[in-house]
Amino acid sequence: MKKDKVIIFDTTLRDGEQTPGASLNANEKLKIALQLETLGVDVIEAGFPRTSPGDLDAVKTVSKHVKKPIICGLARATKRDIDDAYLALKKAARARIHVFLATSSIHRKYKLNKAKDEILKASVDAVKYARKKISDIEFSPEDASRTEPDFLAEVVEAVIAAGARTVNIPDTVGYAVPGEFGSLIRYLNENVSNIGKAVISVHCHNDLGLGVSNSLEAVLNGARQIECTINGLGERAGNAALEEVIMAVKMRKDIFKGITTGIITKELYKTSKLVAKLTGINPQPNKAIVGENAFSHESGIHQDGVMKKRVTYEIIRPQDVGFSGSKIVLGKLSGRHAVSARLKKLGYFLSDKELDQAFARFKTLADKKAEIYDEDLATIVEDDLATVTEEYKLVNFQVTSCNKVDPLATVDLKKNKKLLSATATGDGPVDACFKTIDKAIGQKGKLVDYRINAVTSGKDALGEASVKVSFGKKIVMGRGSSTDVIEASVRAYINAVNRLSAKATKAKKKTSKK
Ligand code: KIV
Ligand code: ZN
């Protein structure tokens, strides 16, 4: 490993999946992992196998099919966790077990009820146990940034001696500020005698909005692995966003002298879109690098400046992160071959079955919309890739709405071969449809968030609806697209219902394993 290459450890599939409302099945994780491989990440943390049979299965699937990056599984410092991680990673070409145990006084006292020497011993024992199984072991002293620095150094030194090749310093609760976090990394570099035998990694959360800044400061102080996620997903306010870290290092070579990464930046936008689609969580429009407004210039002065010389107001060429200008590509008369060729150009290499499905949706769309843009095509393909098992399928819906009486909706769904039909009224046509779906499935959902976005411009634009629905304590996301916003909303709600039932199936499997 070149000394100044920063290893990019992507944890979208593990910490990113801990984003409230995000949940990915094995198939969805595989799709993202394959794209992360294309993006050029060095390590993919594919999950936390001990937490559920579904996650163990997902890590197994990723290990079997994704061969270039190291595949990593998370484990607490217990034999059972390590055994499950090892089991999940068996088929990986290159595997890593990531063991963690909290070291801070707050976690020792309130969470673990353990003294320092017990934490030290448990950490060393876990690393030694994992090392007997595979050689690539990473250790994280959880809540490192709130741990006494001398104790942290003691733990880091001990786990390296026990065989950890990577020591990851998490700012678990996003409490650190850049100067302080950089100093902590420097302190470890200077005070851990065997630090040269391991790579220092950082894992920064974004509770103060400083995840990316802290990660960058750590690199300037000797860290050579960054743990991050696509779109900055992750527990609570999320993790450092991969795309922001990468572009900062790339754009500011004057500061990050000699630092390289293996990331192919042209793949960033596509990766972001795929993750948004499959998790159901869209980055906000003003999100750096991948937000829809990241390269839009609104004010006349700025537009004028950019037209005269791009660098006046644009530091990154949109194409360098994979944004493409919207082009008219296809229409009603375009054939399967043309659609397939265009999809390949956009980076979607589909199986025959997937192409059949995409082409059928393309034809339906082309009947309603004269010009099909790249973004439309990407949306319908990614919709199909949102592979949550469709327990409930939309057969038909109808809604009547006027300004005098409450709108009335009728929805027909299919569950296996059974037809479920219901009729209900609501506060508006969308509400009426959602209430009708609730009635048909026999569960009551509460709409927490609802958004409609136009994928492209024009009256016949494809609309993409996203919903966040709570069913009791469970919150699920859903997405759907159509040229008709009500149909897009209905599809999004049904997608959320399907995610809910996929979760229930996962939980059932977990209970039956016990
Ligand atoms: O935030 C954290 O501390 C973690 C660890 C498991 C690395 O996610
Ligand atoms: Zn974390």
Short mmCIF file of C-alpha atoms and ligand atoms in Angstrom, two decimals:
data_model
loop_
_atom_site.label_atom_id
_atom_site.label_comp_id
_atom_site.label_asym_id
_atom_site.label_seq_id
_atom_site.Cartn_x
_atom_site.Cartn_y
_atom_site.Cartn_z
CA MET A 1 0.00 0.00 0.00
CA LYS A 2 1.43 3.35 -1.01
CA LYS A 3 1.97 5.40 2.13
CA ASP A 4 -0.03 8.37 0.95
CA LYS A 5 -2.95 6.51 -0.48
CA VAL A 6 -5.95 7.04 1.75
CA ILE A 7 -7.99 3.86 1.99
CA ILE A 8 -11.68 4.51 1.41
CA PHE A 9 -13.76 2.33 3.69
CA ASP A 10 -17.40 2.62 2.73
CA THR A 11 -19.92 1.84 5.45
CA THR A 12 -23.12 2.76 3.58
CA LEU A 13 -24.32 -0.82 3.92
CA ARG A 14 -23.70 -0.93 7.68
CA ASP A 15 -23.70 2.48 9.40
CA GLY A 16 -25.61 3.96 6.45
CA GLU A 17 -28.28 1.33 6.88
CA GLN A 18 -28.65 2.50 10.48
CA THR A 19 -30.22 5.70 9.12
CA PRO A 20 -33.73 5.83 10.57
CA GLY A 21 -36.12 4.38 7.98
CA ALA A 22 -33.42 2.92 5.73
CA SER A 23 -33.37 -0.80 5.37
CA LEU A 24 -31.82 -2.85 2.61
CA ASN A 25 -32.35 -6.48 1.70
CA ALA A 26 -29.54 -8.74 0.44
CA ASN A 27 -30.32 -8.05 -3.20
CA GLU A 28 -30.33 -4.27 -2.70
CA LYS A 29 -27.06 -4.47 -0.74
CA LEU A 30 -25.50 -6.44 -3.57
CA LYS A 31 -26.56 -3.86 -6.15
CA ILE A 32 -25.03 -1.06 -4.10
CA ALA A 33 -21.89 -3.10 -3.38
CA LEU A 34 -21.34 -3.74 -7.10
CA GLN A 35 -21.64 -0.02 -7.77
CA LEU A 36 -19.23 0.74 -4.88
CA GLU A 37 -16.80 -1.66 -6.55
CA THR A 38 -17.14 0.29 -9.81
CA LEU A 39 -16.67 3.53 -7.86
CA GLY A 40 -13.34 2.16 -6.64
CA VAL A 41 -13.78 1.93 -2.86
CA ASP A 42 -11.14 -0.15 -1.12
CA VAL A 43 -13.24 -1.68 1.66
CA ILE A 44 -16.99 -2.31 1.83
CA GLU A 45 -18.46 -2.80 5.28
CA ALA A 46 -21.38 -4.92 4.15
CA GLY A 47 -23.21 -5.34 7.44
CA PHE A 48 -23.30 -6.52 11.03
CA PRO A 49 -23.95 -10.26 10.64
CA ARG A 50 -24.85 -11.06 14.26
CA THR A 51 -27.74 -8.57 14.29
CA SER A 52 -30.07 -10.59 12.04
CA PRO A 53 -30.14 -13.62 9.74
CA GLY A 54 -31.06 -11.19 6.96
CA ASP A 55 -27.89 -9.20 7.48
CA LEU A 56 -25.75 -12.32 7.77
CA ASP A 57 -27.22 -13.42 4.47
CA ALA A 58 -26.59 -10.00 2.91
CA VAL A 59 -22.91 -10.05 3.92
CA LYS A 60 -22.65 -13.59 2.51
CA THR A 61 -24.19 -12.48 -0.79
CA VAL A 62 -21.88 -9.48 -1.12
CA SER A 63 -18.85 -11.64 -0.21
CA LYS A 64 -19.73 -14.14 -2.90
CA HIS A 65 -20.20 -11.68 -5.75
CA VAL A 66 -18.03 -8.63 -5.12
CA LYS A 67 -14.41 -9.54 -5.59
CA LYS A 68 -12.26 -6.44 -5.91
CA PRO A 69 -12.69 -4.59 -2.61
CA ILE A 70 -12.12 -6.06 0.82
CA ILE A 71 -15.47 -7.10 2.30
CA CYS A 72 -15.84 -6.35 5.98
CA GLY A 73 -18.31 -7.49 8.64
CA LEU A 74 -18.85 -5.75 11.97
CA ALA A 75 -18.71 -7.62 15.28
CA ARG A 76 -18.90 -6.73 18.95
CA ALA A 77 -16.00 -8.01 21.03
CA THR A 78 -17.65 -11.38 21.62
CA LYS A 79 -16.97 -14.84 20.23
CA ARG A 80 -20.51 -15.22 18.92
CA ASP A 81 -20.34 -11.96 16.95
CA ILE A 82 -16.91 -12.80 15.56
CA ASP A 83 -18.04 -16.31 14.62
CA ASP A 84 -21.04 -14.94 12.72
CA ALA A 85 -18.92 -12.33 10.94
CA TYR A 86 -16.45 -15.04 9.93
CA LEU A 87 -19.26 -17.27 8.70
CA ALA A 88 -20.72 -14.45 6.60
CA LEU A 89 -17.33 -13.59 5.08
CA LYS A 90 -16.16 -17.09 4.21
CA LYS A 91 -16.66 -16.70 0.46
CA ALA A 92 -14.98 -13.29 0.26
CA ALA A 93 -11.85 -13.02 -1.88
CA ARG A 94 -10.45 -10.66 0.77
CA ALA A 95 -12.21 -10.44 4.12
CA ARG A 96 -11.95 -8.22 7.15
CA ILE A 97 -13.55 -8.52 10.58
CA HIS A 98 -14.17 -5.20 12.31
CA VAL A 99 -14.36 -5.63 16.08
CA PHE A 100 -15.51 -2.83 18.34
CA LEU A 101 -15.79 -2.13 22.05
CA ALA A 102 -16.48 1.19 23.75
CA THR A 103 -13.64 2.74 25.72
CA SER A 104 -14.93 6.13 26.96
CA SER A 105 -15.68 6.70 30.62
CA ILE A 106 -19.32 7.45 29.76
CA HIS A 107 -19.78 4.12 27.98
CA ARG A 108 -17.72 2.21 30.55
CA LYS A 109 -19.84 3.53 33.40
CA TYR A 110 -23.34 3.74 31.97
CA LYS A 111 -23.45 1.18 29.17
CA LEU A 112 -20.97 -1.54 29.96
CA ASN A 113 -20.39 -1.23 33.70
CA LYS A 114 -16.80 -2.26 33.19
CA ALA A 115 -13.48 -0.97 34.48
CA LYS A 116 -10.61 0.07 32.22
CA ASP A 117 -8.64 -3.15 32.71
CA GLU A 118 -11.68 -5.24 31.79
CA ILE A 119 -12.15 -3.23 28.57
CA LEU A 120 -8.49 -3.59 27.73
CA LYS A 121 -8.57 -7.35 28.26
CA ALA A 122 -11.82 -7.88 26.35
CA SER A 123 -10.46 -5.86 23.40
CA VAL A 124 -7.22 -7.84 23.25
CA ASP A 125 -9.00 -11.19 23.67
CA ALA A 126 -11.45 -10.37 20.88
CA VAL A 127 -8.71 -9.32 18.47
CA LYS A 128 -6.69 -12.46 19.26
CA TYR A 129 -9.76 -14.64 18.76
CA ALA A 130 -10.59 -12.99 15.43
CA ARG A 131 -6.94 -13.20 14.29
CA LYS A 132 -7.10 -16.98 14.63
CA LYS A 133 -9.76 -16.91 11.92
CA ILE A 134 -8.46 -14.32 9.47
CA SER A 135 -5.49 -12.00 9.27
CA ASP A 136 -7.20 -8.72 8.39
CA ILE A 137 -8.62 -7.42 11.66
CA GLU A 138 -9.74 -3.88 12.38
CA PHE A 139 -10.42 -2.69 15.91
CA SER A 140 -12.54 0.33 16.93
CA PRO A 141 -12.50 1.76 20.45
CA GLU A 142 -16.06 3.07 20.26
CA ASP A 143 -16.53 6.68 21.43
CA ALA A 144 -12.76 7.13 21.08
CA SER A 145 -12.97 10.92 20.91
CA ARG A 146 -14.50 11.03 24.43
CA THR A 147 -12.00 8.52 25.82
CA GLU A 148 -9.10 9.65 28.04
CA PRO A 149 -6.25 9.97 25.46
CA ASP A 150 -3.74 8.00 27.57
CA PHE A 151 -6.18 5.11 28.00
CA LEU A 152 -7.05 5.26 24.30
CA ALA A 153 -3.35 5.02 23.44
CA GLU A 154 -3.01 2.04 25.79
CA VAL A 155 -5.91 0.20 24.12
CA VAL A 156 -4.66 1.02 20.62
CA GLU A 157 -1.16 -0.23 21.45
CA ALA A 158 -2.54 -3.44 23.00
CA VAL A 159 -4.83 -4.32 20.09
CA ILE A 160 -2.05 -3.71 17.56
CA ALA A 161 0.17 -6.04 19.59
CA ALA A 162 -2.69 -8.56 19.57
CA GLY A 163 -2.80 -8.45 15.76
CA ALA A 164 -5.09 -5.61 14.62
CA ARG A 165 -3.91 -4.24 11.27
CA THR A 166 -6.21 -1.23 11.30
CA VAL A 167 -7.10 0.87 14.32
CA ASN A 168 -10.16 2.95 13.74
CA ILE A 169 -10.76 6.04 15.86
CA PRO A 170 -14.49 6.75 15.87
CA ASP A 171 -16.01 10.08 16.77
CA THR A 172 -19.09 8.04 17.59
CA VAL A 173 -21.35 10.87 18.67
CA GLY A 174 -19.92 13.57 16.41
CA TYR A 175 -18.66 15.56 19.38
CA ALA A 176 -15.15 16.44 18.23
CA VAL A 177 -14.13 19.61 16.42
CA PRO A 178 -11.47 19.55 13.70
CA GLY A 179 -8.40 20.95 15.52
CA GLU A 180 -9.05 18.75 18.53
CA PHE A 181 -9.67 15.61 16.46
CA GLY A 182 -6.53 16.20 14.37
CA SER A 183 -4.52 16.59 17.58
CA LEU A 184 -5.89 13.30 18.89
CA ILE A 185 -4.70 11.50 15.75
CA ARG A 186 -1.29 13.18 16.04
CA TYR A 187 -1.15 12.20 19.74
CA LEU A 188 -1.75 8.54 18.87
CA ASN A 189 0.85 8.70 16.10
CA GLU A 190 3.39 10.05 18.56
CA ASN A 191 2.50 8.05 21.67
CA VAL A 192 1.68 4.53 20.50
CA SER A 193 5.00 2.73 20.15
CA ASN A 194 3.82 0.16 17.57
CA ILE A 195 1.58 2.51 15.55
CA GLY A 196 3.69 1.91 12.42
CA LYS A 197 2.34 -1.66 12.31
CA ALA A 198 -1.25 -0.52 11.72
CA VAL A 199 -3.20 1.86 9.56
CA ILE A 200 -4.93 4.65 11.48
CA SER A 201 -8.53 4.97 10.37
CA VAL A 202 -11.19 7.51 11.34
CA HIS A 203 -14.96 7.22 11.49
CA CYS A 204 -16.63 10.58 12.04
CA HIS A 205 -20.29 11.20 12.72
CA ASN A 206 -22.01 14.38 11.75
CA ASP A 207 -23.93 15.48 14.85
CA LEU A 208 -22.29 18.92 14.70
CA GLY A 209 -22.05 18.87 10.91
CA LEU A 210 -18.29 18.29 11.20
CA GLY A 211 -17.92 14.69 9.99
CA VAL A 212 -16.13 15.61 6.77
CA SER A 213 -13.97 18.35 8.36
CA ASN A 214 -12.87 16.04 11.15
CA SER A 215 -11.99 13.28 8.68
CA LEU A 216 -9.92 15.66 6.56
CA GLU A 217 -8.11 17.07 9.58
CA ALA A 218 -7.32 13.50 10.63
CA VAL A 219 -5.75 12.81 7.22
CA LEU A 220 -3.54 15.89 7.63
CA ASN A 221 -2.40 14.38 10.93
CA GLY A 222 -1.58 10.91 9.67
CA ALA A 223 -4.82 8.94 9.30
CA ARG A 224 -4.75 6.80 6.15
CA GLN A 225 -8.21 5.27 6.13
CA ILE A 226 -11.47 7.19 6.10
CA GLU A 227 -14.76 5.51 6.94
CA CYS A 228 -17.61 7.24 5.18
CA THR A 229 -20.95 6.73 3.49
CA ILE A 230 -22.61 7.71 0.23
CA ASN A 231 -24.84 10.78 0.69
CA GLY A 232 -23.58 10.99 4.30
CA LEU A 233 -26.13 8.42 5.46
CA GLY A 234 -25.69 6.89 8.89
CA GLU A 235 -26.87 6.75 12.47
CA ARG A 236 -28.65 9.98 13.59
CA ALA A 237 -27.18 12.91 11.59
CA GLY A 238 -25.11 10.48 9.57
CA ASN A 239 -21.45 9.87 8.79
CA ALA A 240 -18.88 11.80 6.80
CA ALA A 241 -20.09 11.87 3.20
CA LEU A 242 -17.78 9.93 0.88
CA GLU A 243 -18.35 12.24 -2.08
CA GLU A 244 -17.46 15.34 -0.04
CA VAL A 245 -14.30 13.84 1.45
CA ILE A 246 -13.14 12.65 -1.97
CA MET A 247 -13.79 15.91 -3.79
CA ALA A 248 -12.13 17.98 -1.03
CA VAL A 249 -8.97 15.90 -1.32
CA LYS A 250 -9.11 16.06 -5.12
CA MET A 251 -9.87 19.77 -5.44
CA ARG A 252 -7.40 20.91 -2.76
CA LYS A 253 -4.22 19.13 -3.81
CA ASP A 254 -2.39 22.20 -2.52
CA ILE A 255 -3.46 21.23 1.02
CA PHE A 256 -3.58 17.43 0.67
CA LYS A 257 -0.17 17.20 -0.94
CA GLY A 258 0.57 13.77 -2.37
CA ILE A 259 -2.63 12.24 -1.00
CA THR A 260 -4.45 9.96 -3.41
CA THR A 261 -7.53 7.73 -3.36
CA GLY A 262 -8.70 5.06 -5.77
CA ILE A 263 -12.12 6.65 -6.32
CA ILE A 264 -13.39 7.17 -9.86
CA THR A 265 -15.17 10.45 -9.29
CA LYS A 266 -17.27 10.19 -12.47
CA GLU A 267 -19.20 7.42 -10.70
CA LEU A 268 -20.17 9.56 -7.70
CA TYR A 269 -23.49 10.92 -8.95
CA LYS A 270 -24.72 7.56 -10.20
CA THR A 271 -23.76 5.91 -6.91
CA SER A 272 -25.57 8.61 -4.98
CA LYS A 273 -28.72 8.15 -7.07
CA LEU A 274 -28.68 4.39 -6.63
CA VAL A 275 -28.26 4.65 -2.86
CA ALA A 276 -31.04 7.25 -2.68
CA LYS A 277 -33.33 5.04 -4.68
CA LEU A 278 -32.72 1.86 -2.73
CA THR A 279 -32.74 3.41 0.75
CA GLY A 280 -35.60 5.77 -0.09
CA ILE A 281 -33.62 8.72 1.28
CA ASN A 282 -32.92 11.58 -1.11
CA PRO A 283 -30.05 13.97 -0.41
CA GLN A 284 -31.31 17.52 0.12
CA PRO A 285 -31.16 19.63 -3.08
CA ASN A 286 -28.34 21.81 -1.74
CA LYS A 287 -26.23 18.81 -0.71
CA ALA A 288 -22.60 19.32 -1.75
CA ILE A 289 -21.38 17.39 -4.80
CA VAL A 290 -24.48 15.27 -5.47
CA GLY A 291 -27.48 17.49 -4.60
CA GLU A 292 -29.67 18.46 -7.52
CA ASN A 293 -28.72 22.12 -7.08
CA ALA A 294 -24.99 21.49 -6.63
CA PHE A 295 -24.30 22.83 -10.14
CA SER A 296 -27.28 25.14 -10.72
CA HIS A 297 -26.66 28.85 -10.94
CA GLU A 298 -29.71 30.89 -10.05
CA SER A 299 -28.62 34.50 -9.92
CA GLY A 300 -28.10 36.40 -13.17
CA ILE A 301 -24.66 37.60 -12.08
CA HIS A 302 -23.54 34.02 -11.46
CA GLN A 303 -25.04 32.74 -14.72
CA ASP A 304 -23.28 35.49 -16.61
CA GLY A 305 -20.00 34.73 -14.86
CA VAL A 306 -20.18 31.00 -15.55
CA MET A 307 -20.99 31.63 -19.21
CA LYS A 308 -17.96 33.90 -19.52
CA LYS A 309 -15.63 31.61 -17.62
CA ARG A 310 -16.81 28.56 -15.71
CA VAL A 311 -14.28 28.88 -12.88
CA THR A 312 -15.79 32.20 -11.75
CA TYR A 313 -18.50 30.38 -9.80
CA GLU A 314 -17.91 26.67 -10.33
CA ILE A 315 -15.00 24.89 -8.66
CA ILE A 316 -15.88 21.41 -9.93
CA ARG A 317 -16.73 20.41 -13.50
CA PRO A 318 -20.14 18.71 -13.18
CA GLN A 319 -19.02 15.97 -15.57
CA ASP A 320 -16.16 15.08 -13.21
CA VAL A 321 -18.65 13.79 -10.64
CA GLY A 322 -20.93 12.23 -13.23
CA PHE A 323 -23.57 14.91 -13.78
CA SER A 324 -24.61 14.90 -17.43
CA GLY A 325 -26.61 17.54 -19.25
CA SER A 326 -30.15 16.32 -19.87
CA LYS A 327 -30.42 15.15 -23.47
CA ILE A 328 -33.44 14.03 -25.41
CA VAL A 329 -32.64 10.46 -26.11
CA LEU A 330 -35.58 8.35 -27.06
CA GLY A 331 -39.25 8.38 -27.94
CA LYS A 332 -42.25 6.23 -28.69
CA LEU A 333 -40.73 4.61 -31.75
CA SER A 334 -37.44 3.65 -30.18
CA GLY A 335 -36.77 -0.06 -30.05
CA ARG A 336 -35.39 -2.39 -27.41
CA HIS A 337 -31.92 -2.19 -28.93
CA ALA A 338 -31.80 1.61 -28.75
CA VAL A 339 -33.00 1.56 -25.14
CA SER A 340 -30.44 -1.07 -24.22
CA ALA A 341 -27.62 0.88 -25.93
CA ARG A 342 -28.60 4.10 -24.17
CA LEU A 343 -28.80 2.33 -20.82
CA LYS A 344 -25.32 0.92 -21.33
CA LYS A 345 -24.04 4.42 -22.06
CA LEU A 346 -25.57 5.52 -18.78
CA GLY A 347 -23.79 2.65 -17.04
CA TYR A 348 -26.69 0.23 -16.57
CA PHE A 349 -25.79 -3.26 -17.71
CA LEU A 350 -29.01 -5.21 -17.29
CA SER A 351 -29.78 -8.91 -17.58
CA ASP A 352 -32.27 -9.91 -20.32
CA LYS A 353 -35.03 -10.15 -17.73
CA GLU A 354 -34.25 -6.74 -16.26
CA LEU A 355 -34.10 -5.24 -19.74
CA ASP A 356 -37.50 -6.73 -20.61
CA GLN A 357 -38.94 -5.11 -17.50
CA ALA A 358 -37.25 -1.77 -18.16
CA PHE A 359 -38.33 -1.81 -21.80
CA ALA A 360 -41.96 -2.52 -20.88
CA ARG A 361 -41.93 0.47 -18.51
CA PHE A 362 -40.19 2.58 -21.14
CA LYS A 363 -42.97 1.82 -23.63
CA THR A 364 -45.69 2.70 -21.13
CA LEU A 365 -43.89 5.93 -20.35
CA ALA A 366 -43.30 6.75 -24.02
CA ASP A 367 -47.04 6.49 -24.61
CA LYS A 368 -47.57 9.29 -22.10
CA LYS A 369 -44.45 11.36 -22.61
CA ALA A 370 -43.10 12.44 -25.98
CA GLU A 371 -39.45 12.83 -25.08
CA ILE A 372 -37.63 10.45 -22.80
CA TYR A 373 -34.59 11.97 -21.15
CA ASP A 374 -31.60 10.19 -19.60
CA GLU A 375 -32.97 10.99 -16.14
CA ASP A 376 -36.33 9.39 -17.00
CA LEU A 377 -34.60 6.27 -18.16
CA ALA A 378 -32.43 6.12 -15.03
CA THR A 379 -35.51 6.58 -12.85
CA ILE A 380 -37.48 3.73 -14.36
CA VAL A 381 -34.49 1.39 -14.23
CA GLU A 382 -33.68 2.30 -10.65
CA ASP A 383 -37.35 1.86 -9.76
CA ASP A 384 -37.14 -1.68 -11.03
CA LEU A 385 -33.90 -2.17 -9.15
CA ALA A 386 -35.65 -1.31 -5.90
CA THR A 387 -35.94 -4.97 -5.30
CA VAL A 388 -38.06 -5.29 -2.25
CA THR A 389 -40.21 -8.39 -2.66
CA GLU A 390 -43.55 -7.18 -3.93
CA GLU A 391 -45.96 -8.91 -1.60
CA TYR A 392 -48.61 -6.40 -2.57
CA LYS A 393 -48.93 -5.45 -6.23
CA LEU A 394 -50.99 -2.60 -7.61
CA VAL A 395 -53.63 -3.86 -10.02
CA ASN A 396 -55.79 -0.80 -10.44
CA PHE A 397 -56.75 2.43 -8.74
CA GLN A 398 -59.36 5.08 -9.33
CA VAL A 399 -59.97 8.34 -7.55
CA THR A 400 -62.60 11.02 -8.00
CA SER A 401 -61.98 14.43 -6.62
CA CYS A 402 -63.85 17.75 -6.71
CA ASN A 403 -64.12 20.85 -4.53
CA LYS A 404 -67.56 20.02 -2.99
CA VAL A 405 -67.24 16.54 -1.49
CA ASP A 406 -64.43 14.45 -0.07
CA PRO A 407 -62.45 12.57 -2.73
CA LEU A 408 -63.30 8.90 -3.06
CA ALA A 409 -60.71 6.27 -3.99
CA THR A 410 -60.90 2.62 -4.97
CA VAL A 411 -57.77 0.50 -5.01
CA ASP A 412 -57.29 -3.11 -6.14
CA LEU A 413 -54.17 -4.86 -4.90
CA LYS A 414 -52.96 -8.39 -5.39
CA LYS A 415 -51.40 -10.30 -2.50
CA ASN A 416 -50.09 -13.56 -3.93
CA LYS A 417 -53.10 -14.55 -6.00
CA LYS A 418 -55.70 -12.93 -3.78
CA LEU A 419 -57.38 -9.71 -4.89
CA LEU A 420 -57.76 -7.11 -2.14
CA SER A 421 -60.14 -4.26 -2.94
CA ALA A 422 -61.23 -1.32 -0.84
CA THR A 423 -62.90 2.06 -1.11
CA ALA A 424 -62.42 5.04 1.19
CA THR A 425 -62.57 8.81 1.31
CA GLY A 426 -59.83 11.18 2.42
CA ASP A 427 -58.81 14.82 2.79
CA GLY A 428 -57.47 14.94 -0.74
CA PRO A 429 -57.05 12.46 -3.59
CA VAL A 430 -53.65 11.24 -2.34
CA ASP A 431 -54.91 10.88 1.24
CA ALA A 432 -57.96 9.00 -0.03
CA CYS A 433 -55.72 6.55 -1.91
CA PHE A 434 -53.46 6.00 1.10
CA LYS A 435 -56.46 5.39 3.40
CA THR A 436 -57.88 2.95 0.85
CA ILE A 437 -54.60 1.03 0.70
CA ASP A 438 -54.59 0.87 4.53
CA LYS A 439 -58.10 -0.55 4.43
CA ALA A 440 -57.17 -3.13 1.79
CA ILE A 441 -54.11 -4.41 3.68
CA GLY A 442 -55.75 -4.16 7.12
CA GLN A 443 -53.09 -1.93 8.70
CA LYS A 444 -53.17 1.75 9.50
CA GLY A 445 -50.23 3.86 8.43
CA LYS A 446 -49.42 7.41 9.48
CA LEU A 447 -47.79 9.61 6.85
CA VAL A 448 -44.67 11.17 8.37
CA ASP A 449 -43.22 12.69 5.22
CA TYR A 450 -44.38 13.04 1.63
CA ARG A 451 -42.50 14.54 -1.30
CA ILE A 452 -42.99 14.85 -5.02
CA ASN A 453 -40.13 15.68 -7.34
CA ALA A 454 -40.23 16.21 -11.06
CA VAL A 455 -37.47 14.08 -12.58
CA THR A 456 -37.27 16.27 -15.68
CA SER A 457 -38.99 19.47 -16.72
CA GLY A 458 -42.13 19.95 -18.81
CA LYS A 459 -45.83 19.29 -18.29
CA ASP A 460 -45.42 15.60 -19.03
CA ALA A 461 -42.43 15.19 -16.69
CA LEU A 462 -41.99 11.97 -14.78
CA GLY A 463 -42.88 12.58 -11.14
CA GLU A 464 -41.14 10.74 -8.36
CA ALA A 465 -42.98 10.41 -5.05
CA SER A 466 -41.33 9.46 -1.80
CA VAL A 467 -43.17 8.71 1.41
CA LYS A 468 -42.19 7.97 4.97
CA VAL A 469 -44.93 6.07 6.80
CA SER A 470 -45.12 4.86 10.37
CA PHE A 471 -47.00 1.66 11.13
CA GLY A 472 -47.03 1.58 14.92
CA LYS A 473 -43.39 1.96 15.95
CA LYS A 474 -42.00 0.97 12.58
CA ILE A 475 -41.10 3.66 10.06
CA VAL A 476 -40.65 2.71 6.43
CA MET A 477 -39.84 4.65 3.28
CA GLY A 478 -41.29 4.10 -0.14
CA ARG A 479 -40.83 5.45 -3.64
CA GLY A 480 -42.68 5.34 -6.89
CA SER A 481 -42.68 7.12 -10.21
CA SER A 482 -45.19 7.92 -12.92
CA THR A 483 -46.19 10.80 -15.18
CA ASP A 484 -49.28 10.98 -12.95
CA VAL A 485 -48.41 12.25 -9.47
CA ILE A 486 -51.27 10.37 -7.83
CA GLU A 487 -50.14 7.11 -9.38
CA ALA A 488 -46.54 7.86 -8.33
CA SER A 489 -47.84 8.45 -4.77
CA VAL A 490 -49.87 5.23 -4.77
CA ARG A 491 -46.83 3.29 -6.01
CA ALA A 492 -44.64 4.89 -3.32
CA TYR A 493 -47.12 3.96 -0.56
CA ILE A 494 -47.36 0.37 -1.78
CA ASN A 495 -43.56 0.24 -1.93
CA ALA A 496 -43.50 1.32 1.74
CA VAL A 497 -46.05 -1.37 2.63
CA ASN A 498 -43.89 -3.95 0.86
CA ARG A 499 -40.84 -2.77 2.78
CA LEU A 500 -42.83 -3.16 5.99
CA SER A 501 -43.78 -6.73 5.20
CA ALA A 502 -40.19 -7.52 4.13
CA LYS A 503 -39.09 -6.25 7.56
CA ALA A 504 -41.68 -8.43 9.29
CA THR A 505 -40.49 -11.49 7.36
CA LYS A 506 -36.90 -10.70 8.35
CA ALA A 507 -37.92 -10.38 12.03
CA LYS A 508 -39.87 -13.67 11.86
CA LYS A 509 -36.81 -15.48 10.50
CA LYS A 510 -34.74 -14.01 13.34
CA THR A 511 -37.18 -15.26 16.00
CA SER A 512 -37.40 -18.71 14.49
CA LYS A 513 -33.56 -18.94 14.54
CA LYS A 514 -33.51 -18.36 18.34
O1 KIV B 1 -19.85 5.19 15.34
C1 KIV B 1 -19.20 4.21 15.74
O2 KIV B 1 -18.49 4.27 16.74
C2 KIV B 1 -19.33 2.98 15.00
C3 KIV B 1 -18.38 1.88 15.35
C4 KIV B 1 -19.01 0.56 15.30
C5 KIV B 1 -17.16 1.98 14.50
O3 KIV B 1 -20.11 2.89 14.08
ZN ZN B 2 -20.72 4.90 13.34
#
